[in-house]
């Protein structure tokens, strides 16, 4: 059982290392996929009572905005 676990652990480590190697450099990022900072800032400033009135979660709005700008 321990040997099987070690094999799985090694595979996970390999996958993670490959994923980190494949990450783009910060300058390579496309600005279209950047989050809308104004929308996030507005959410941070919102009062809890106002946030409860909106049926759409702010994270959904942010994701929709990102997809719309692609």
PDB file of C-alpha atoms in Angstrom:
ATOM      1  CA  UNK A   1       0.000   0.000   0.000  1.00  0.00           C
ATOM      2  CA  UNK A   2       2.824   2.413   0.851  1.00  0.00           C
ATOM      3  CA  UNK A   3       4.554   1.681  -2.461  1.00  0.00           C
ATOM      4  CA  UNK A   4       1.367   2.448  -4.404  1.00  0.00           C
ATOM      5  CA  UNK A   5       0.957   5.680  -2.451  1.00  0.00           C
ATOM      6  CA  UNK A   6       4.564   6.658  -3.235  1.00  0.00           C
ATOM      7  CA  UNK A   7       3.945   6.065  -6.958  1.00  0.00           C
ATOM      8  CA  UNK A   8       0.845   8.270  -6.849  1.00  0.00           C
ATOM      9  CA  UNK A   9       2.686  10.928  -4.877  1.00  0.00           C
ATOM     10  CA  UNK A  10       5.565  10.929  -7.367  1.00  0.00           C
ATOM     11  CA  UNK A  11       3.106  11.277 -10.257  1.00  0.00           C
ATOM     12  CA  UNK A  12       1.348  14.204  -8.565  1.00  0.00           C
ATOM     13  CA  UNK A  13       4.693  15.906  -7.928  1.00  0.00           C
ATOM     14  CA  UNK A  14       5.647  15.411 -11.575  1.00  0.00           C
ATOM     15  CA  UNK A  15       2.339  16.887 -12.764  1.00  0.00           C
ATOM     16  CA  UNK A  16       2.709  19.902 -10.462  1.00  0.00           C
ATOM     17  CA  UNK A  17       6.301  20.525 -11.539  1.00  0.00           C
ATOM     18  CA  UNK A  18       5.272  20.392 -15.201  1.00  0.00           C
ATOM     19  CA  UNK A  19       2.374  22.765 -14.551  1.00  0.00           C
ATOM     20  CA  UNK A  20       4.699  25.261 -12.853  1.00  0.00           C
ATOM     21  CA  UNK A  21       7.176  25.025 -15.743  1.00  0.00           C
ATOM     22  CA  UNK A  22       4.360  25.663 -18.226  1.00  0.00           C
ATOM     23  CA  UNK A  23       3.148  28.838 -16.508  1.00  0.00           C
ATOM     24  CA  UNK A  24       3.652  31.889 -18.720  1.00  0.00           C
ATOM     25  CA  UNK A  25       5.976  34.659 -17.695  1.00  0.00           C
ATOM     26  CA  UNK A  26       4.098  37.671 -16.255  1.00  0.00           C
ATOM     27  CA  UNK A  27       4.899  39.744 -19.350  1.00  0.00           C
ATOM     28  CA  UNK A  28       3.464  37.027 -21.631  1.00  0.00           C
ATOM     29  CA  UNK A  29      -0.042  37.339 -20.201  1.00  0.00           C
ATOM     30  CA  UNK A  30      -2.738  38.687 -22.457  1.00  0.00           C
ATOM     31  CA  UNK A  31      -4.287  41.784 -20.910  1.00  0.00           C
ATOM     32  CA  UNK A  32      -7.735  40.575 -21.977  1.00  0.00           C
ATOM     33  CA  UNK A  33      -7.673  37.891 -19.298  1.00  0.00           C
ATOM     34  CA  UNK A  34      -6.868  40.304 -16.493  1.00  0.00           C
ATOM     35  CA  UNK A  35      -9.629  40.751 -13.913  1.00  0.00           C
ATOM     36  CA  UNK A  36     -11.635  43.960 -13.883  1.00  0.00           C
ATOM     37  CA  UNK A  37     -10.088  45.755 -10.913  1.00  0.00           C
ATOM     38  CA  UNK A  38     -12.828  48.388 -10.752  1.00  0.00           C
ATOM     39  CA  UNK A  39     -15.498  45.709 -10.420  1.00  0.00           C
ATOM     40  CA  UNK A  40     -13.553  43.968  -7.652  1.00  0.00           C
ATOM     41  CA  UNK A  41     -12.926  47.263  -5.837  1.00  0.00           C
ATOM     42  CA  UNK A  42     -16.623  48.146  -5.984  1.00  0.00           C
ATOM     43  CA  UNK A  43     -17.471  44.794  -4.443  1.00  0.00           C
ATOM     44  CA  UNK A  44     -14.990  45.341  -1.610  1.00  0.00           C
ATOM     45  CA  UNK A  45     -16.594  48.700  -0.803  1.00  0.00           C
ATOM     46  CA  UNK A  46     -20.172  47.407  -0.911  1.00  0.00           C
ATOM     47  CA  UNK A  47     -22.145  47.199   2.299  1.00  0.00           C
ATOM     48  CA  UNK A  48     -23.236  43.690   3.317  1.00  0.00           C
ATOM     49  CA  UNK A  49     -26.890  44.715   3.202  1.00  0.00           C
ATOM     50  CA  UNK A  50     -26.526  45.883  -0.399  1.00  0.00           C
ATOM     51  CA  UNK A  51     -24.697  42.702  -1.363  1.00  0.00           C
ATOM     52  CA  UNK A  52     -27.611  40.578  -0.153  1.00  0.00           C
ATOM     53  CA  UNK A  53     -30.063  42.407  -2.459  1.00  0.00           C
ATOM     54  CA  UNK A  54     -28.225  41.419  -5.651  1.00  0.00           C
ATOM     55  CA  UNK A  55     -29.159  37.891  -6.769  1.00  0.00           C
ATOM     56  CA  UNK A  56     -26.061  37.692  -8.999  1.00  0.00           C
ATOM     57  CA  UNK A  57     -22.812  36.941  -7.183  1.00  0.00           C
ATOM     58  CA  UNK A  58     -20.011  39.431  -7.848  1.00  0.00           C
ATOM     59  CA  UNK A  59     -17.700  36.569  -8.881  1.00  0.00           C
ATOM     60  CA  UNK A  60     -20.190  35.625 -11.608  1.00  0.00           C
ATOM     61  CA  UNK A  61     -20.192  39.211 -12.841  1.00  0.00           C
ATOM     62  CA  UNK A  62     -16.386  39.281 -12.893  1.00  0.00           C
ATOM     63  CA  UNK A  63     -16.190  36.018 -14.847  1.00  0.00           C
ATOM     64  CA  UNK A  64     -18.814  37.231 -17.326  1.00  0.00           C
ATOM     65  CA  UNK A  65     -16.856  40.443 -17.800  1.00  0.00           C
ATOM     66  CA  UNK A  66     -13.644  38.503 -18.441  1.00  0.00           C
ATOM     67  CA  UNK A  67     -15.339  36.244 -20.996  1.00  0.00           C
ATOM     68  CA  UNK A  68     -17.037  39.207 -22.702  1.00  0.00           C
ATOM     69  CA  UNK A  69     -13.677  40.940 -23.120  1.00  0.00           C
ATOM     70  CA  UNK A  70     -12.009  37.923 -24.743  1.00  0.00           C
TER      71      UNK A  70
END
